[in-house]
mmCIF file of C-alpha atoms in Angstrom:
data_model
loop_
_atom_site.group_PDB
_atom_site.id
_atom_site.type_symbol
_atom_site.label_atom_id
_atom_site.label_comp_id
_atom_site.label_asym_id
_atom_site.label_seq_id
_atom_site.Cartn_x
_atom_site.Cartn_y
_atom_site.Cartn_z
ATOM 1 C CA UNK A 5 85.635 -36.549 105.548
ATOM 2 C CA UNK A 6 88.092 -37.246 102.717
ATOM 3 C CA UNK A 7 88.842 -40.695 104.137
ATOM 4 C CA UNK A 8 85.122 -41.574 104.118
ATOM 5 C CA UNK A 9 84.776 -40.351 100.521
ATOM 6 C CA UNK A 10 87.824 -42.388 99.478
ATOM 7 C CA UNK A 11 86.401 -45.534 101.066
ATOM 8 C CA UNK A 12 82.992 -45.100 99.435
ATOM 9 C CA UNK A 13 84.379 -44.400 95.962
ATOM 10 C CA UNK A 14 86.785 -47.344 96.288
ATOM 11 C CA UNK A 15 83.668 -49.502 96.637
ATOM 12 C CA UNK A 16 82.106 -47.961 93.522
ATOM 13 C CA UNK A 17 79.831 -45.323 95.060
ATOM 14 C CA UNK A 18 79.271 -42.172 93.033
ATOM 15 C CA UNK A 19 78.859 -39.183 95.349
ATOM 16 C CA UNK A 20 77.042 -36.081 94.074
ATOM 17 C CA UNK A 21 76.980 -33.023 96.350
ATOM 18 C CA UNK A 22 75.738 -29.441 96.200
ATOM 19 C CA UNK A 23 78.435 -26.774 95.902
ATOM 20 C CA UNK A 24 76.560 -24.573 98.370
ATOM 21 C CA UNK A 25 74.865 -21.202 98.141
ATOM 22 C CA UNK A 26 77.173 -18.778 99.949
ATOM 23 C CA UNK A 27 78.463 -17.056 96.786
ATOM 24 C CA UNK A 28 82.018 -18.279 97.396
ATOM 25 C CA UNK A 29 84.504 -20.830 96.198
ATOM 26 C CA UNK A 30 83.356 -24.378 96.950
ATOM 27 C CA UNK A 31 85.862 -25.434 99.613
ATOM 28 C CA UNK A 32 83.633 -26.853 102.321
ATOM 29 C CA UNK A 33 83.108 -30.546 102.916
ATOM 30 C CA UNK A 34 81.992 -32.657 101.294
ATOM 31 C CA UNK A 35 82.039 -30.373 98.220
ATOM 32 C CA UNK A 36 85.764 -29.730 98.513
ATOM 33 C CA UNK A 37 86.663 -33.424 98.808
ATOM 34 C CA UNK A 38 88.382 -35.195 95.947
ATOM 35 C CA UNK A 39 86.291 -37.891 94.302
ATOM 36 C CA UNK A 40 82.895 -36.221 94.707
ATOM 37 C CA UNK A 41 80.920 -34.543 91.933
ATOM 38 C CA UNK A 42 80.310 -31.038 93.277
ATOM 39 C CA UNK A 43 77.468 -29.272 91.448
ATOM 40 C CA UNK A 44 77.012 -25.528 90.960
ATOM 41 C CA UNK A 45 73.637 -24.023 90.027
ATOM 42 C CA UNK A 46 72.739 -22.051 86.923
ATOM 43 C CA UNK A 47 69.906 -19.583 86.504
ATOM 44 C CA UNK A 48 67.599 -19.284 83.504
ATOM 45 C CA UNK A 49 70.259 -17.279 81.654
ATOM 46 C CA UNK A 50 72.514 -20.375 81.472
ATOM 47 C CA UNK A 51 75.207 -18.960 83.745
ATOM 48 C CA UNK A 52 76.026 -19.363 87.436
ATOM 49 C CA UNK A 53 73.087 -18.480 89.677
ATOM 50 C CA UNK A 54 74.008 -15.488 91.868
ATOM 51 C CA UNK A 55 74.033 -17.452 95.136
ATOM 52 C CA UNK A 56 75.792 -20.568 93.807
ATOM 53 C CA UNK A 57 79.263 -21.447 94.974
ATOM 54 C CA UNK A 58 81.945 -21.947 92.327
ATOM 55 C CA UNK A 59 85.600 -22.951 92.106
ATOM 56 C CA UNK A 60 88.101 -25.556 90.993
ATOM 57 C CA UNK A 61 86.291 -28.238 93.024
ATOM 58 C CA UNK A 62 83.197 -27.844 90.798
ATOM 59 C CA UNK A 63 83.284 -30.025 87.655
ATOM 60 C CA UNK A 64 79.726 -29.333 86.500
ATOM 61 C CA UNK A 65 76.673 -27.109 86.875
ATOM 62 C CA UNK A 66 72.962 -27.860 86.525
ATOM 63 C CA UNK A 67 69.804 -25.747 86.495
ATOM 64 C CA UNK A 68 69.051 -24.375 89.937
ATOM 65 C CA UNK A 69 67.263 -21.080 89.405
ATOM 66 C CA UNK A 70 67.423 -17.915 91.479
ATOM 67 C CA UNK A 71 65.224 -16.348 94.141
ATOM 68 C CA UNK A 72 62.967 -14.923 91.432
ATOM 69 C CA UNK A 73 62.899 -18.033 89.237
ATOM 70 C CA UNK A 74 62.124 -20.891 91.593
ATOM 71 C CA UNK A 75 61.286 -24.411 90.427
ATOM 72 C CA UNK A 76 58.230 -26.301 91.641
ATOM 73 C CA UNK A 77 59.051 -29.705 93.083
ATOM 74 C CA UNK A 78 56.385 -32.309 93.857
ATOM 75 C CA UNK A 79 56.224 -33.450 97.481
ATOM 76 C CA UNK A 80 55.983 -37.211 98.189
ATOM 77 C CA UNK A 81 52.822 -36.709 100.271
ATOM 78 C CA UNK A 82 51.210 -34.444 97.681
ATOM 79 C CA UNK A 83 51.445 -30.790 96.833
ATOM 80 C CA UNK A 84 54.379 -28.735 95.638
ATOM 81 C CA UNK A 85 57.228 -26.781 97.171
ATOM 82 C CA UNK A 86 59.495 -24.246 95.472
ATOM 83 C CA UNK A 87 63.230 -24.969 95.458
ATOM 84 C CA UNK A 88 66.260 -23.074 94.212
ATOM 85 C CA UNK A 89 70.049 -23.234 94.185
ATOM 86 C CA UNK A 90 72.553 -26.024 94.350
ATOM 87 C CA UNK A 91 70.172 -28.093 96.470
ATOM 88 C CA UNK A 92 68.001 -28.333 93.364
ATOM 89 C CA UNK A 93 70.895 -28.671 90.896
ATOM 90 C CA UNK A 94 72.653 -31.566 92.660
ATOM 91 C CA UNK A 95 69.616 -33.913 92.568
ATOM 92 C CA UNK A 96 69.326 -33.322 88.820
ATOM 93 C CA UNK A 97 72.902 -34.566 88.415
ATOM 94 C CA UNK A 98 72.252 -37.447 90.831
ATOM 95 C CA UNK A 99 69.267 -38.443 88.690
ATOM 96 C CA UNK A 100 71.406 -38.416 85.546
ATOM 97 C CA UNK A 101 73.993 -40.554 87.353
ATOM 98 C CA UNK A 102 71.257 -43.023 88.334
ATOM 99 C CA UNK A 103 70.140 -43.308 84.717
ATOM 100 C CA UNK A 104 73.744 -43.871 83.609
ATOM 101 C CA UNK A 105 74.292 -46.561 86.214
ATOM 102 C CA UNK A 106 71.000 -48.269 85.340
ATOM 103 C CA UNK A 107 72.498 -49.061 81.944
ATOM 104 C CA UNK A 108 76.192 -49.347 82.905
ATOM 105 C CA UNK A 109 76.200 -50.611 86.474
ATOM 106 C CA UNK A 110 79.951 -51.273 86.439
ATOM 107 C CA UNK A 111 81.015 -47.696 85.752
ATOM 108 C CA UNK A 112 83.745 -46.445 88.090
ATOM 109 C CA UNK A 113 82.946 -43.130 89.838
ATOM 110 C CA UNK A 114 85.760 -41.418 87.897
ATOM 111 C CA UNK A 115 84.238 -42.685 84.625
ATOM 112 C CA UNK A 116 80.855 -41.242 85.589
ATOM 113 C CA UNK A 117 82.444 -37.870 86.359
ATOM 114 C CA UNK A 118 84.304 -37.934 83.026
ATOM 115 C CA UNK A 119 81.084 -38.685 81.104
ATOM 116 C CA UNK A 120 79.288 -35.829 82.850
ATOM 117 C CA UNK A 121 82.095 -33.383 82.039
ATOM 118 C CA UNK A 122 82.354 -34.578 78.441
ATOM 119 C CA UNK A 123 78.613 -34.284 77.803
ATOM 120 C CA UNK A 124 78.099 -30.912 79.518
ATOM 121 C CA UNK A 125 76.800 -28.132 77.311
ATOM 122 C CA UNK A 126 78.639 -24.794 77.175
ATOM 123 C CA UNK A 127 77.624 -21.997 79.500
ATOM 124 C CA UNK A 128 75.844 -19.016 77.958
ATOM 125 C CA UNK A 129 78.388 -16.600 76.524
ATOM 126 C CA UNK A 130 81.089 -19.253 76.944
ATOM 127 C CA UNK A 131 81.729 -19.017 80.678
ATOM 128 C CA UNK A 132 79.824 -19.687 83.875
ATOM 129 C CA UNK A 133 80.345 -16.265 85.427
ATOM 130 C CA UNK A 134 81.095 -12.797 84.125
ATOM 131 C CA UNK A 135 84.255 -12.975 86.275
ATOM 132 C CA UNK A 136 86.578 -15.572 84.717
ATOM 133 C CA UNK A 137 88.190 -16.311 88.090
ATOM 134 C CA UNK A 138 84.933 -17.995 89.186
ATOM 135 C CA UNK A 139 84.885 -21.322 87.297
ATOM 136 C CA UNK A 140 81.959 -23.741 87.431
ATOM 137 C CA UNK A 141 83.352 -26.721 85.582
ATOM 138 C CA UNK A 142 82.937 -28.031 82.065
ATOM 139 C CA UNK A 143 79.431 -26.686 81.490
ATOM 140 C CA UNK A 144 75.781 -27.369 82.222
ATOM 141 C CA UNK A 145 74.308 -30.846 82.636
ATOM 142 C CA UNK A 146 72.551 -32.168 79.535
ATOM 143 C CA UNK A 147 70.949 -35.503 80.415
ATOM 144 C CA UNK A 148 70.094 -36.296 76.787
ATOM 145 C CA UNK A 149 73.716 -35.939 75.669
ATOM 146 C CA UNK A 150 75.014 -37.728 78.780
ATOM 147 C CA UNK A 151 72.834 -40.775 78.166
ATOM 148 C CA UNK A 152 73.508 -40.589 74.436
ATOM 149 C CA UNK A 153 77.247 -41.054 75.000
ATOM 150 C CA UNK A 154 76.606 -44.308 76.823
ATOM 151 C CA UNK A 155 73.611 -45.551 74.835
ATOM 152 C CA UNK A 156 75.157 -44.828 71.414
ATOM 153 C CA UNK A 157 78.256 -46.737 72.419
ATOM 154 C CA UNK A 158 76.156 -49.595 73.834
ATOM 155 C CA UNK A 159 74.060 -49.856 70.663
ATOM 156 C CA UNK A 160 77.147 -49.886 68.446
ATOM 157 C CA UNK A 161 79.072 -52.502 70.397
ATOM 158 C CA UNK A 162 76.342 -54.439 72.227
ATOM 159 C CA UNK A 163 78.654 -55.154 75.196
ATOM 160 C CA UNK A 164 77.607 -57.071 78.249
ATOM 161 C CA UNK A 165 75.844 -55.038 80.915
ATOM 162 C CA UNK A 166 78.449 -53.391 83.115
ATOM 163 C CA UNK A 167 81.267 -53.670 80.558
ATOM 164 C CA UNK A 168 83.912 -50.936 80.743
ATOM 165 C CA UNK A 169 83.593 -47.903 78.517
ATOM 166 C CA UNK A 170 85.899 -47.398 75.546
ATOM 167 C CA UNK A 171 89.100 -45.414 76.158
ATOM 168 C CA UNK A 172 87.683 -42.103 74.885
ATOM 169 C CA UNK A 173 85.075 -42.111 77.674
ATOM 170 C CA UNK A 174 87.532 -43.088 80.431
ATOM 171 C CA UNK A 175 89.243 -40.439 82.534
ATOM 172 C CA UNK A 176 92.933 -40.005 81.679
ATOM 173 C CA UNK A 177 93.980 -41.599 84.973
ATOM 174 C CA UNK A 178 92.377 -44.923 84.053
ATOM 175 C CA UNK A 179 93.994 -47.355 81.706
ATOM 176 C CA UNK A 180 92.431 -50.293 79.917
ATOM 177 C CA UNK A 181 93.040 -52.658 82.819
ATOM 178 C CA UNK A 182 91.597 -50.361 85.482
ATOM 179 C CA UNK A 183 88.689 -51.641 87.558
ATOM 180 C CA UNK A 184 85.219 -50.569 86.475
#
């Protein structure tokens, strides 16, 4: 699985996956692969939802609800269905990534992940779980802040579409000459 992820990200694909809902560290594939954006779920209290997986492989969380606080999702053929957990949280992050890439098509997957981490809002009470040994990344997705990082920079510099981000928005592993 890691080889497939490496090949896709080398070609510029951004891969967003659900951390899972087994109340354990996110180690399964593809969530445990390097190069993917593994998403935990938060409940309405702004902390990790009880069923959401967690761990060092998780760089970010997004709203996912709990069994008692489901979210209504519109069905393509009409009607609604209730969804919860990381399977709801991951598409929210994927949507934010799509909006980012619509404006900055040339962003490298590592740059996208860095922007998401940098723009995440703090968890309620400063941590994702009452047990510190259960990390859920940098914080909770905030699409407005995420897009603001890119759009503010774009408005200030008016670069060509797909131009690389300034150094402060690049992950530490990427230098100025790195591909975007």
